[in-house]
Coordinates of C-alpha atoms and ligand atoms in Angstrom, one line a residue:
M1 CA -72.3 -26.4 192.6
G2 CA -74.3 -29.5 193.1
N3 CA -75.1 -29.8 189.3
I4 CA -72.8 -33.3 189.3
K5 CA -74.7 -36.1 190.6
I6 CA -73.3 -39.8 190.5
M7 CA -75.3 -42.0 188.4
D8 CA -77.5 -44.7 189.6
E9 CA -76.2 -47.8 188.8
N10 CA -79.4 -49.3 186.7
L11 CA -78.9 -46.0 184.5
S12 CA -74.7 -46.0 183.8
N13 CA -75.6 -49.7 182.8
K14 CA -78.2 -48.7 180.0
I15 CA -75.4 -46.2 178.8
N16 CA -72.8 -49.2 178.8
A17 CA -75.2 -51.6 176.9
G18 CA -75.3 -49.1 174.3
E19 CA -71.3 -49.2 173.6
V20 CA -71.7 -53.3 173.5
I21 CA -75.3 -54.5 172.8
E22 CA -76.6 -53.0 169.6
K23 CA -78.2 -55.6 167.8
C24 CA -79.5 -59.2 168.6
S25 CA -75.8 -60.9 167.5
S26 CA -74.2 -58.8 170.2
I27 CA -76.1 -60.3 172.5
V28 CA -75.3 -63.8 171.1
K29 CA -71.6 -62.7 170.9
E30 CA -71.4 -61.7 174.5
L31 CA -73.5 -64.7 175.7
V32 CA -71.6 -66.9 173.4
E33 CA -68.2 -66.1 174.6
N34 CA -69.2 -66.4 178.2
S35 CA -70.2 -69.8 177.8
I36 CA -66.7 -70.4 175.5
D37 CA -65.0 -68.9 179.1
A38 CA -66.8 -71.2 181.3
G39 CA -65.6 -74.1 179.5
A40 CA -68.7 -75.4 177.1
K41 CA -68.5 -78.4 175.1
N42 CA -71.9 -78.0 173.7
I43 CA -73.3 -74.3 173.0
S44 CA -76.6 -73.8 171.3
I45 CA -78.5 -70.7 170.3
E46 CA -82.0 -70.8 170.0
L47 CA -83.8 -67.9 168.2
V48 CA -87.5 -67.2 167.7
S49 CA -87.8 -64.6 164.5
G50 CA -84.2 -64.3 164.3
G51 CA -83.9 -63.1 168.1
L52 CA -86.2 -60.7 168.0
N53 CA -88.6 -62.2 170.2
E54 CA -86.3 -64.6 171.9
I55 CA -82.6 -65.1 172.5
K56 CA -81.8 -68.3 174.4
V57 CA -78.1 -69.5 174.5
I58 CA -77.9 -72.6 176.4
D59 CA -74.6 -74.3 177.3
D60 CA -73.1 -77.4 179.3
A61 CA -70.1 -75.1 180.9
C62 CA -69.3 -75.2 184.9
G63 CA -72.5 -73.4 185.8
M64 CA -72.3 -70.8 189.2
D65 CA -73.3 -71.1 192.0
N66 CA -75.9 -69.0 193.6
E67 CA -73.8 -66.3 194.6
D68 CA -72.0 -65.5 192.0
A69 CA -75.2 -66.1 189.9
K70 CA -76.5 -62.7 191.5
L71 CA -73.1 -60.9 191.5
A72 CA -72.5 -61.4 187.9
F73 CA -75.4 -59.2 187.3
F74 CA -73.2 -56.5 188.9
K75 CA -71.2 -54.0 186.6
H76 CA -67.6 -54.8 186.5
S77 CA -68.3 -58.0 188.1
S78 CA -66.0 -60.7 186.4
S79 CA -64.6 -63.9 187.5
K80 CA -62.0 -63.6 184.9
L81 CA -59.8 -60.2 186.2
T82 CA -59.3 -58.8 189.2
T83 CA -55.9 -56.6 189.1
Y84 CA -54.1 -54.5 186.6
E85 CA -51.6 -56.7 185.6
D86 CA -54.2 -59.7 184.7
L87 CA -55.3 -56.8 181.9
Y88 CA -51.9 -57.8 180.2
R89 CA -52.2 -61.5 180.5
I90 CA -55.8 -61.5 179.2
N91 CA -56.9 -65.2 178.0
T92 CA -60.3 -65.4 178.1
M93 CA -62.9 -63.7 175.7
G94 CA -64.3 -61.4 178.4
F95 CA -62.8 -59.2 180.8
R96 CA -65.0 -56.4 181.5
G97 CA -67.4 -57.7 183.7
E98 CA -70.0 -55.4 181.9
A99 CA -72.0 -57.9 179.5
L100 CA -74.6 -59.5 181.5
P101 CA -75.6 -56.2 183.6
S102 CA -75.9 -54.0 180.4
I103 CA -77.9 -56.8 178.3
A104 CA -80.6 -57.2 181.9
S105 CA -80.8 -53.3 181.9
V106 CA -82.5 -53.4 178.6
S107 CA -84.2 -56.5 178.5
S108 CA -86.1 -59.3 180.4
T109 CA -83.4 -61.6 181.2
V110 CA -83.6 -65.2 182.9
L111 CA -80.6 -66.8 183.7
E112 CA -80.8 -70.6 184.8
T113 CA -78.1 -72.2 186.4
Y114 CA -76.3 -75.3 188.2
D115 CA -73.2 -76.0 188.8
G116 CA -73.8 -79.5 190.2
K117 CA -74.6 -79.0 193.7
N118 CA -76.8 -75.7 193.3
G119 CA -79.1 -74.2 191.0
I120 CA -80.7 -70.7 190.8
K121 CA -83.0 -69.5 188.2
L122 CA -83.0 -65.3 188.1
H123 CA -85.2 -62.9 186.3
Y124 CA -84.4 -59.4 185.8
K125 CA -86.5 -57.2 183.8
G126 CA -84.9 -53.4 183.0
G127 CA -82.1 -54.3 185.5
I128 CA -84.6 -55.0 188.3
L129 CA -84.6 -58.6 190.1
L130 CA -87.7 -59.4 189.6
S131 CA -87.9 -63.4 191.0
E132 CA -85.4 -66.0 192.4
E133 CA -85.9 -69.8 192.3
V134 CA -83.8 -72.6 193.5
I135 CA -83.9 -75.3 190.7
T136 CA -82.2 -78.5 189.6
K137 CA -81.4 -78.8 186.1
Q138 CA -78.2 -80.3 184.0
Q139 CA -75.1 -79.1 184.6
G140 CA -74.5 -75.4 183.0
T141 CA -76.2 -72.2 182.0
T142 CA -79.2 -71.3 180.1
I143 CA -79.7 -67.1 179.6
T144 CA -82.8 -66.4 177.7
I145 CA -83.5 -62.9 176.3
R146 CA -86.5 -61.4 175.8
N147 CA -88.5 -57.8 175.4
L148 CA -85.0 -56.5 174.0
F149 CA -85.1 -52.5 174.0
Y150 CA -88.5 -52.5 175.5
N151 CA -87.2 -49.3 177.6
T152 CA -84.9 -47.9 175.0
P153 CA -87.1 -47.0 172.1
A154 CA -84.4 -45.8 169.8
R155 CA -82.3 -48.6 169.9
L156 CA -85.5 -50.4 169.1
K157 CA -85.8 -48.8 166.2
H158 CA -82.6 -49.7 164.8
L159 CA -83.1 -53.6 165.0
S160 CA -83.0 -54.9 161.8
S161 CA -85.3 -57.6 160.0
S162 CA -85.0 -60.6 161.9
Y163 CA -83.5 -62.4 158.7
S164 CA -80.8 -59.7 159.0
E165 CA -80.3 -60.4 162.2
V166 CA -80.3 -64.3 161.9
A167 CA -77.4 -63.2 159.3
N168 CA -75.5 -61.8 161.5
I169 CA -75.9 -64.5 164.4
A170 CA -75.0 -67.1 162.1
S171 CA -72.2 -65.3 160.9
F172 CA -70.6 -64.4 164.3
V173 CA -71.1 -67.8 165.3
Q174 CA -69.8 -69.1 161.9
K175 CA -66.7 -66.9 162.9
I176 CA -66.1 -68.5 166.6
S177 CA -66.7 -71.9 165.5
L178 CA -63.7 -71.4 163.1
T179 CA -61.4 -71.0 166.6
N180 CA -63.5 -73.0 168.7
C181 CA -63.5 -76.6 166.9
H182 CA -63.3 -78.3 170.1
I183 CA -66.9 -77.0 170.5
A184 CA -70.3 -78.4 168.9
F185 CA -72.4 -75.1 168.2
K186 CA -75.9 -75.5 167.0
I187 CA -78.3 -72.2 165.7
I188 CA -81.8 -73.0 165.8
N189 CA -84.1 -70.4 164.5
D190 CA -87.8 -70.7 164.7
G191 CA -87.1 -74.3 165.6
K192 CA -85.1 -75.0 162.5
V193 CA -81.5 -76.0 162.6
I194 CA -79.4 -73.7 160.8
F195 CA -76.1 -73.9 161.3
N196 CA -74.2 -77.2 163.4
T197 CA -70.7 -78.0 164.1
S198 CA -69.9 -81.3 165.6
G199 CA -67.2 -80.2 167.9
T200 CA -64.6 -82.6 167.0
N201 CA -61.7 -80.5 167.0
D202 CA -61.7 -80.6 163.1
L203 CA -61.0 -77.0 161.4
L204 CA -61.5 -78.4 157.9
K205 CA -64.8 -80.3 159.0
V206 CA -65.8 -76.8 160.3
I207 CA -64.6 -75.0 156.7
N208 CA -66.8 -77.5 155.3
Q209 CA -69.7 -76.8 157.3
I210 CA -69.3 -73.5 156.5
Y211 CA -68.4 -73.0 153.1
G212 CA -69.1 -76.4 151.3
L213 CA -66.7 -79.5 150.1
K214 CA -65.4 -77.4 147.0
I215 CA -64.3 -74.8 148.3
T216 CA -63.2 -76.6 151.2
K217 CA -61.2 -79.0 148.9
D218 CA -59.5 -76.2 147.1
M219 CA -58.1 -74.6 150.6
I220 CA -54.4 -74.4 151.1
Y221 CA -52.6 -74.5 154.6
I222 CA -50.5 -72.7 156.1
K223 CA -48.3 -72.7 159.1
N224 CA -45.0 -70.3 160.3
C225 CA -43.6 -68.9 162.9
D226 CA -41.0 -66.4 164.1
N227 CA -39.5 -65.4 167.7
D228 CA -42.8 -63.9 168.4
F229 CA -45.8 -65.2 166.3
N230 CA -47.3 -68.3 165.8
I231 CA -49.5 -68.6 162.6
E232 CA -51.4 -71.2 161.2
G233 CA -54.4 -71.8 159.3
Y234 CA -56.5 -71.7 155.6
I235 CA -56.2 -69.7 152.6
S236 CA -58.3 -70.4 149.6
N237 CA -57.1 -71.1 146.2
P238 CA -56.7 -67.5 144.2
T239 CA -59.7 -69.0 141.7
T240 CA -61.8 -69.0 145.2
V241 CA -62.6 -65.6 145.3
K242 CA -65.1 -63.6 147.2
N243 CA -66.1 -59.8 146.4
N244 CA -66.4 -58.7 149.9
R245 CA -63.5 -59.2 152.7
R246 CA -66.2 -60.5 155.2
H247 CA -64.7 -64.1 154.8
M248 CA -61.2 -63.0 155.7
N249 CA -61.3 -64.4 159.3
V250 CA -58.4 -63.0 161.5
F251 CA -58.3 -64.9 165.3
V252 CA -55.4 -63.9 167.8
N253 CA -55.3 -66.0 170.9
N254 CA -58.6 -67.6 169.4
R255 CA -60.1 -64.3 169.6
I256 CA -62.1 -63.2 166.6
I257 CA -60.3 -59.5 165.5
R258 CA -60.6 -56.8 162.9
N259 CA -57.2 -55.3 161.8
N260 CA -57.0 -53.3 158.5
E261 CA -53.6 -53.8 158.5
I262 CA -53.4 -57.1 158.3
N263 CA -56.1 -57.5 155.9
R264 CA -54.3 -55.4 153.6
C265 CA -51.1 -57.4 154.1
I266 CA -52.9 -60.5 153.3
I267 CA -54.4 -58.9 150.1
D268 CA -50.9 -57.4 149.0
A269 CA -50.0 -61.2 149.5
Y270 CA -52.5 -62.4 147.0
H271 CA -51.0 -59.5 144.6
T272 CA -51.3 -60.6 140.8
H273 CA -52.8 -64.0 142.0
I274 CA -56.7 -62.2 142.1
M275 CA -57.9 -59.2 140.6
H276 CA -58.8 -55.9 142.0
N277 CA -61.8 -55.8 144.7
Q278 CA -61.7 -59.2 144.8
F279 CA -60.8 -60.9 148.1
P280 CA -59.4 -64.5 149.6
I281 CA -61.0 -66.6 152.1
I282 CA -59.0 -66.9 155.1
I283 CA -58.9 -68.3 158.3
L284 CA -55.7 -67.1 159.8
K285 CA -55.2 -68.1 163.9
I286 CA -52.3 -65.8 165.2
D287 CA -50.6 -66.9 168.9
V288 CA -48.9 -64.9 170.4
D289 CA -47.7 -63.8 174.3
P290 CA -50.6 -61.9 175.7
H291 CA -48.3 -59.1 176.7
L292 CA -47.3 -58.4 173.5
I293 CA -50.9 -57.2 172.5
D294 CA -53.6 -54.9 173.9
V295 CA -57.2 -55.9 173.1
N296 CA -58.9 -53.0 175.7
I297 CA -59.5 -50.9 172.9
H298 CA -62.9 -51.2 172.1
P299 CA -65.6 -52.6 174.5
N300 CA -66.4 -54.8 171.8
K301 CA -63.3 -56.2 172.3
M302 CA -62.5 -56.9 168.5
E303 CA -59.8 -54.0 168.1
V304 CA -56.1 -55.1 169.0
K305 CA -53.1 -53.5 169.2
F306 CA -49.9 -55.1 168.6
S307 CA -46.3 -54.2 170.0
K308 CA -44.7 -55.9 167.2
I309 CA -47.1 -55.5 164.2
D310 CA -44.4 -55.1 161.5
E311 CA -43.1 -58.1 162.0
L312 CA -46.3 -60.0 162.2
K313 CA -47.0 -58.1 159.1
T314 CA -43.8 -59.7 157.2
L315 CA -44.4 -63.0 158.5
I316 CA -48.1 -63.1 157.1
L317 CA -46.9 -61.7 153.8
E318 CA -44.3 -64.3 153.1
T319 CA -45.7 -67.2 154.1
I320 CA -48.9 -66.5 152.0
K321 CA -46.7 -65.6 149.1
S322 CA -44.0 -68.0 149.0
K323 CA -47.5 -70.5 149.8
L324 CA -49.5 -69.4 146.8
L325 CA -46.3 -69.7 144.4
K326 CA -45.8 -73.3 145.3
E327 CA -49.2 -74.6 144.7
D328 CA -50.9 -75.9 141.4
L329 CA -53.2 -73.0 140.5
V330 CA -54.2 -73.9 136.8
K331 CA -58.0 -72.7 137.0
K332 CA -60.5 -75.9 137.0
I333 CA -63.4 -75.1 134.9
D334 CA -66.7 -75.5 137.2
L335 CA -69.2 -77.4 135.6
T336 CA -71.7 -77.4 137.8
P337 CA -74.8 -74.6 137.6
K338 CA -73.3 -71.3 139.2
V339 CA -75.1 -70.6 142.4
D340 CA -75.1 -67.4 144.3
Y341 CA -74.0 -68.8 147.5
E342 CA -73.9 -65.1 149.3
K343 CA -77.1 -64.0 148.2
I344 CA -78.7 -67.6 149.5
E345 CA -76.8 -67.4 152.6
L346 CA -78.7 -64.0 153.6
A347 CA -81.9 -65.7 152.1
L348 CA -84.3 -66.4 155.0
D349 CA -86.1 -69.5 153.1
F350 CA -83.1 -70.8 152.4
I351 CA -82.2 -70.2 156.3
G352 CA -85.5 -71.5 157.3
E353 CA -85.9 -74.4 155.3
K354 CA -82.4 -75.9 156.4
T355 CA -83.2 -79.3 158.2
E356 CA -81.1 -81.1 160.3
K357 CA -80.9 -84.2 157.8
D358 CA -79.9 -81.5 155.1
L359 CA -77.0 -80.3 157.4
K360 CA -75.6 -84.1 158.2
E361 CA -75.6 -84.8 154.3
T362 CA -73.4 -81.6 153.8
Q363 CA -71.0 -82.9 156.6
N364 CA -69.5 -85.7 154.2
F365 CA -66.5 -87.0 156.7
N366 CA -65.4 -89.4 153.7
D367 CA -64.2 -86.5 151.9
I368 CA -62.6 -84.4 154.3
E369 CA -60.7 -87.5 155.2
F370 CA -59.6 -87.5 151.7
I371 CA -59.0 -83.8 151.6
K372 CA -56.4 -84.1 154.9
S373 CA -54.5 -86.9 153.1
N374 CA -53.9 -84.9 150.3
F375 CA -52.7 -82.2 152.3
D376 CA -50.3 -84.4 153.9
E377 CA -49.1 -85.2 150.3
E378 CA -48.8 -81.6 149.5
E379 CA -46.9 -81.0 152.3
K380 CA -44.2 -83.7 151.1
N381 CA -43.7 -82.5 147.5
E382 CA -43.1 -78.7 148.2
S383 CA -44.1 -77.7 144.4
R384 CA -46.0 -78.5 141.9
E385 CA -44.9 -77.9 138.0
F386 CA -46.4 -76.2 135.3
P387 CA -48.1 -78.9 133.3
N388 CA -46.0 -80.3 130.2
L389 CA -48.5 -79.2 127.4
Y390 CA -47.9 -79.2 123.7
V391 CA -49.9 -76.8 121.0
A392 CA -53.2 -78.3 119.3
G393 CA -54.6 -75.0 118.0
I394 CA -55.2 -71.5 117.9
V395 CA -58.7 -70.0 118.1
F396 CA -59.3 -66.0 117.4
G397 CA -55.9 -65.4 117.0
T398 CA -56.1 -64.8 121.0
Y399 CA -56.1 -68.5 122.5
L400 CA -54.1 -71.4 122.4
I401 CA -55.5 -74.8 122.5
C402 CA -53.1 -77.2 124.0
Q403 CA -53.4 -80.9 125.5
N404 CA -51.4 -83.6 127.6
E405 CA -52.5 -87.0 128.5
I406 CA -54.9 -85.3 131.2
G407 CA -56.5 -83.1 129.5
M408 CA -57.2 -80.1 127.3
Y409 CA -56.2 -76.6 128.1
L410 CA -56.9 -72.9 126.8
I411 CA -54.1 -70.4 127.1
D412 CA -54.7 -66.4 127.0
I413 CA -51.9 -65.4 125.1
H414 CA -51.8 -62.0 125.7
A415 CA -52.4 -62.6 129.4
A416 CA -49.6 -65.6 129.6
K417 CA -47.1 -62.9 127.2
E418 CA -47.8 -60.2 130.0
R419 CA -47.1 -62.6 132.7
V420 CA -43.7 -64.1 131.0
N421 CA -42.7 -60.1 130.7
Y422 CA -43.6 -59.1 134.5
E423 CA -41.6 -61.7 135.5
N424 CA -38.6 -61.0 133.3
I425 CA -38.4 -57.0 134.2
M426 CA -39.3 -57.9 137.9
N427 CA -35.9 -60.0 137.8
Q428 CA -34.0 -57.5 136.1
L429 CA -35.4 -54.7 138.9
V430 CA -34.5 -57.0 141.7
N431 CA -31.3 -58.5 140.8
K432 CA -30.2 -55.1 138.6
T433 CA -29.3 -57.2 135.7
Y434 CA -30.1 -54.2 133.0
N435 CA -27.7 -52.7 130.6
K436 CA -28.1 -48.8 129.2
V437 CA -29.0 -48.4 126.0
S438 CA -28.4 -45.1 124.1
M439 CA -31.4 -43.3 122.4
I440 CA -31.1 -42.5 118.8
A441 CA -32.4 -39.5 119.4
P442 CA -32.6 -38.1 122.8
L443 CA -36.3 -37.5 124.4
T444 CA -37.2 -33.8 125.8
L445 CA -39.7 -33.7 128.4
E446 CA -40.9 -30.8 129.7
L447 CA -42.7 -30.8 133.4
T448 CA -44.2 -28.6 135.3
N449 CA -42.7 -26.7 138.5
S450 CA -44.0 -29.5 141.2
E451 CA -43.1 -32.5 139.1
S452 CA -39.8 -31.1 138.0
I453 CA -38.7 -30.9 141.6
I454 CA -39.8 -34.0 142.2
L455 CA -38.0 -35.3 139.5
Q456 CA -34.6 -33.5 140.1
N457 CA -35.0 -35.1 143.5
N458 CA -35.1 -38.6 142.3
L459 CA -32.7 -38.4 139.1
E460 CA -30.1 -40.2 140.9
F461 CA -32.4 -43.1 141.6
L462 CA -33.4 -43.1 138.1
N463 CA -30.0 -43.0 136.5
N464 CA -29.3 -45.9 139.0
L465 CA -32.2 -48.0 137.5
G466 CA -30.5 -47.3 134.1
F467 CA -31.6 -44.5 132.8
E468 CA -29.4 -41.4 131.8
I469 CA -31.4 -38.0 132.2
E470 CA -29.9 -34.6 132.2
E471 CA -31.6 -31.3 133.4
F472 CA -31.5 -29.1 130.2
G473 CA -32.8 -26.0 131.7
F474 CA -35.8 -24.4 133.4
R475 CA -38.3 -27.5 133.8
T476 CA -36.8 -29.4 130.8
F477 CA -35.0 -32.9 131.1
V478 CA -33.0 -34.7 128.3
V479 CA -33.3 -38.3 128.5
K480 CA -30.2 -40.2 126.6
S481 CA -30.2 -43.8 127.7
H482 CA -33.1 -45.8 129.0
P483 CA -32.4 -49.4 130.7
T484 CA -33.0 -52.4 128.7
W485 CA -36.3 -53.4 130.8
I486 CA -37.9 -50.8 128.7
Y487 CA -38.6 -51.8 124.9
G488 CA -41.3 -51.7 122.4
N489 CA -43.1 -47.9 122.3
I490 CA -39.6 -46.4 124.2
S491 CA -41.0 -43.1 124.4
E492 CA -44.2 -43.9 125.7
K493 CA -42.8 -46.3 128.4
I494 CA -40.0 -43.7 129.5
K495 CA -43.0 -41.1 129.8
K496 CA -44.8 -43.6 132.0
T497 CA -41.8 -44.6 134.3
I498 CA -41.4 -40.8 134.9
E499 CA -45.4 -40.4 135.7
L500 CA -44.6 -43.2 138.2
V501 CA -41.8 -41.6 140.0
I502 CA -43.6 -38.5 140.5
K503 CA -46.4 -40.3 141.7
F504 CA -44.7 -41.9 143.7
E505 CA -43.3 -38.8 145.1
N506 CA -41.1 -38.9 148.1
N507 CA -42.7 -41.8 150.0
F508 CA -40.8 -44.3 148.2
D509 CA -41.2 -48.2 148.7
V510 CA -38.9 -49.7 146.1
V511 CA -41.2 -53.0 146.2
K512 CA -44.1 -51.7 145.4
F513 CA -42.6 -49.4 142.8
N514 CA -41.1 -52.0 141.1
E515 CA -43.8 -54.1 140.7
E516 CA -46.2 -50.9 139.3
I517 CA -43.1 -50.7 136.9
A518 CA -43.2 -54.0 136.2
I519 CA -46.9 -54.1 135.3
N520 CA -47.1 -51.3 133.5
M521 CA -44.1 -52.2 131.3
S522 CA -45.4 -55.7 130.8
C523 CA -48.9 -54.7 129.6
K524 CA -48.5 -52.8 126.3
M525 CA -45.8 -54.8 124.9
S526 CA -47.5 -58.2 124.9
I527 CA -49.0 -59.5 122.2
K528 CA -52.7 -58.1 121.7
A529 CA -55.8 -60.1 121.4
N530 CA -56.2 -61.1 117.9
T531 CA -52.9 -61.0 115.9
D532 CA -51.4 -63.7 114.3
V533 CA -49.6 -66.4 116.3
S534 CA -47.8 -69.4 115.1
I535 CA -48.2 -72.7 116.8
E536 CA -44.5 -72.8 117.3
E537 CA -44.8 -69.4 118.9
G538 CA -47.0 -70.9 121.0
N539 CA -45.1 -73.9 122.0
D540 CA -42.1 -71.4 123.0
L541 CA -44.7 -69.2 125.3
I542 CA -45.5 -72.4 127.2
K543 CA -41.8 -73.0 127.6
D544 CA -41.3 -69.5 128.7
L545 CA -44.4 -70.0 131.3
K546 CA -42.8 -73.3 132.5
T547 CA -39.9 -71.0 133.8
L548 CA -41.9 -68.5 135.9
K549 CA -42.5 -68.3 139.4
N550 CA -46.2 -68.1 138.9
P551 CA -47.5 -68.7 135.6
Y552 CA -50.9 -69.2 136.5
N553 CA -52.2 -65.4 136.6
C554 CA -51.4 -62.3 134.4
P555 CA -49.8 -59.2 136.4
H556 CA -53.5 -58.4 136.9
G557 CA -54.8 -61.3 138.3
R558 CA -56.7 -63.1 135.5
P559 CA -56.2 -66.3 134.8
T560 CA -53.4 -67.4 132.1
I561 CA -54.7 -71.1 132.2
I562 CA -57.8 -73.0 132.4
S563 CA -58.1 -77.0 132.1
F564 CA -60.5 -79.3 131.2
T565 CA -59.7 -82.9 132.3
K566 CA -60.5 -85.7 129.9
Y567 CA -63.1 -86.9 132.3
E568 CA -64.7 -83.7 132.1
L569 CA -64.8 -83.5 128.4
E570 CA -66.1 -87.2 128.6
K571 CA -68.8 -86.1 130.8
M572 CA -70.1 -83.0 128.7
F573 CA -70.5 -85.4 125.5
K574 CA -72.1 -88.0 127.4
R575 CA -69.3 -90.5 127.1
A576 CA -69.0 -90.7 131.2
L577 CA -71.7 -90.3 133.8
Ligands
ADP1 P1 -66.7 -60.9 182.1 O1 -67.5 -61.9 180.9 O2 -66.5 -59.9 181.0 O3 -66.6 -61.4 183.2 P2 -70.1 -60.6 182.2 O4 -70.8 -59.7 182.3 O5 -70.2 -61.1 180.7 O6 -68.4 -60.6 182.1 O7 -70.0 -61.9 183.0 C1 -69.8 -62.1 184.6 C2 -69.5 -63.1 185.2 O8 -70.3 -63.8 185.1 C3 -68.2 -64.1 184.7 O9 -66.9 -63.3 184.5 C4 -68.5 -65.3 184.6 O10 -68.0 -65.5 185.9 C5 -69.8 -65.4 185.1 N1 -70.7 -65.7 183.8 C6 -71.4 -65.7 182.8 N2 -72.1 -66.4 182.2 C7 -71.5 -67.5 182.4 C8 -71.8 -68.9 182.1 N3 -72.5 -69.3 180.8 N4 -71.5 -69.7 182.8 C9 -70.5 -69.8 183.7 N5 -70.1 -68.7 183.9 C10 -70.7 -67.5 183.7
MG2 MG1 -68.3 -61.6 179.1

């Protein structure tokens, strides 16, 4: 008895802070979210040494009166949530009422706020109010944090270098600016502007500020809905990929979320358009009735539970898949010198050197207007056709050189053939248009115990796919017929199919199975590089490509065709400037 004590509020705030406040970027996140909730039109984030020495967030929102300003530093004090039911209709970024007391408990925090009539300045250190004074300033709130984690040495040790703190902050602010295009954001580090947006409610302009004109020009607009969800945004052309998921920005009711299931489904939609381990740039906004989601899963408010996740996944998958099939996806050769933007993004030198003038220059509004008029055009003429081409020659027995009035194209014969075969096999599998072919010499297979059990269970499935397979004594099976979608090296492919059936075991997903079969069957039977192909066969291949749903990538996502426009060739030969 007598062992349990109720913690004093300051101590419990420090523990709380551990959940939400780990880095400078978590402080910026909480403060910026408060400014957004308060209706700011302009939010500036001013850092000294990436926030390690000082973080200041300035907004022009509603401000607080003197009483609210003091209340805001009490735990669980919030203007955004009062009843339990409110939890299920959250439309603000914050709702937990924890951020300000948590931040104030592990730093020196100065709040200056003015609501148009009253103004107050409060100074807290380690959660204790040190001073207060009445002030007059422009309407809005400024919060300044110094001495972060001075009283929690373990957490202090975990702060990163100033340059990775800046990178994290920039990454968060960029994400949040994508879903708050009506707010002008600015980040200043050590006196230099490193990011700013115009706040003119124009998503493409923000994308341009983050990714640059070249990527922005190639973004593809998507929009769709079902009974419960509205989705809208931009997805990158499959020729623009990143090697990590960080640029897959998904928002639910304007909140940045992390959801592996949704990411997985987006990557599935790009299947065969991009290679394994490549990731698209995505800005996907999901709007849904707050009753259908739960955001109160984790203190960082980035985890969201959906009550109709399967419907949402189908909507996203179908929308992106069909859009990618409609786009003109011929890979354009980029003649500008290669720059690794990801590395540059992280380099402090770069961040430091970027001046306000540089930022203005990248904000080329005329170009953006031009891109936008193009998007409208694209909406009108729904699908783009594979270009009309004829073969001018063949190099290395591997590439077709083709031309038309616009430019010169190179086609990878093997990759193109693979795509033709892949779609042919997929069509047979999906439409069940295959026939049975009897084997001249039946193929005998000997399997292990567990393999033969799985195969036994799937014999009917395989026989429906156009096989005729019978059990022939213990662990032995005889294949008497095979479907027409198997050709070339028949026994090797039959074995591969059975291997796949065994691999899938009993958790069968027919769509994925069909895809794997089609990829495996199409690969080895395509013409390998360095085999003799005639010009005539090349022209036939182009005819075949024109009939495909996606003639632009092999089933593994490699490009089948790349282009040089006439103008680009003229530039290379210095005929044009
Ligand atoms: P929450 O955002 O979860 O409500 P916080 O601790 O972040 O909790 O903030 C507490 C309260 O302080 C908010 O509910 C809001 O009323 C007020 N507040 C915080 N920041 C601002 C701001 N920049 N402008 C106006 N009011 C603010
Ligand atoms: Mg908050």
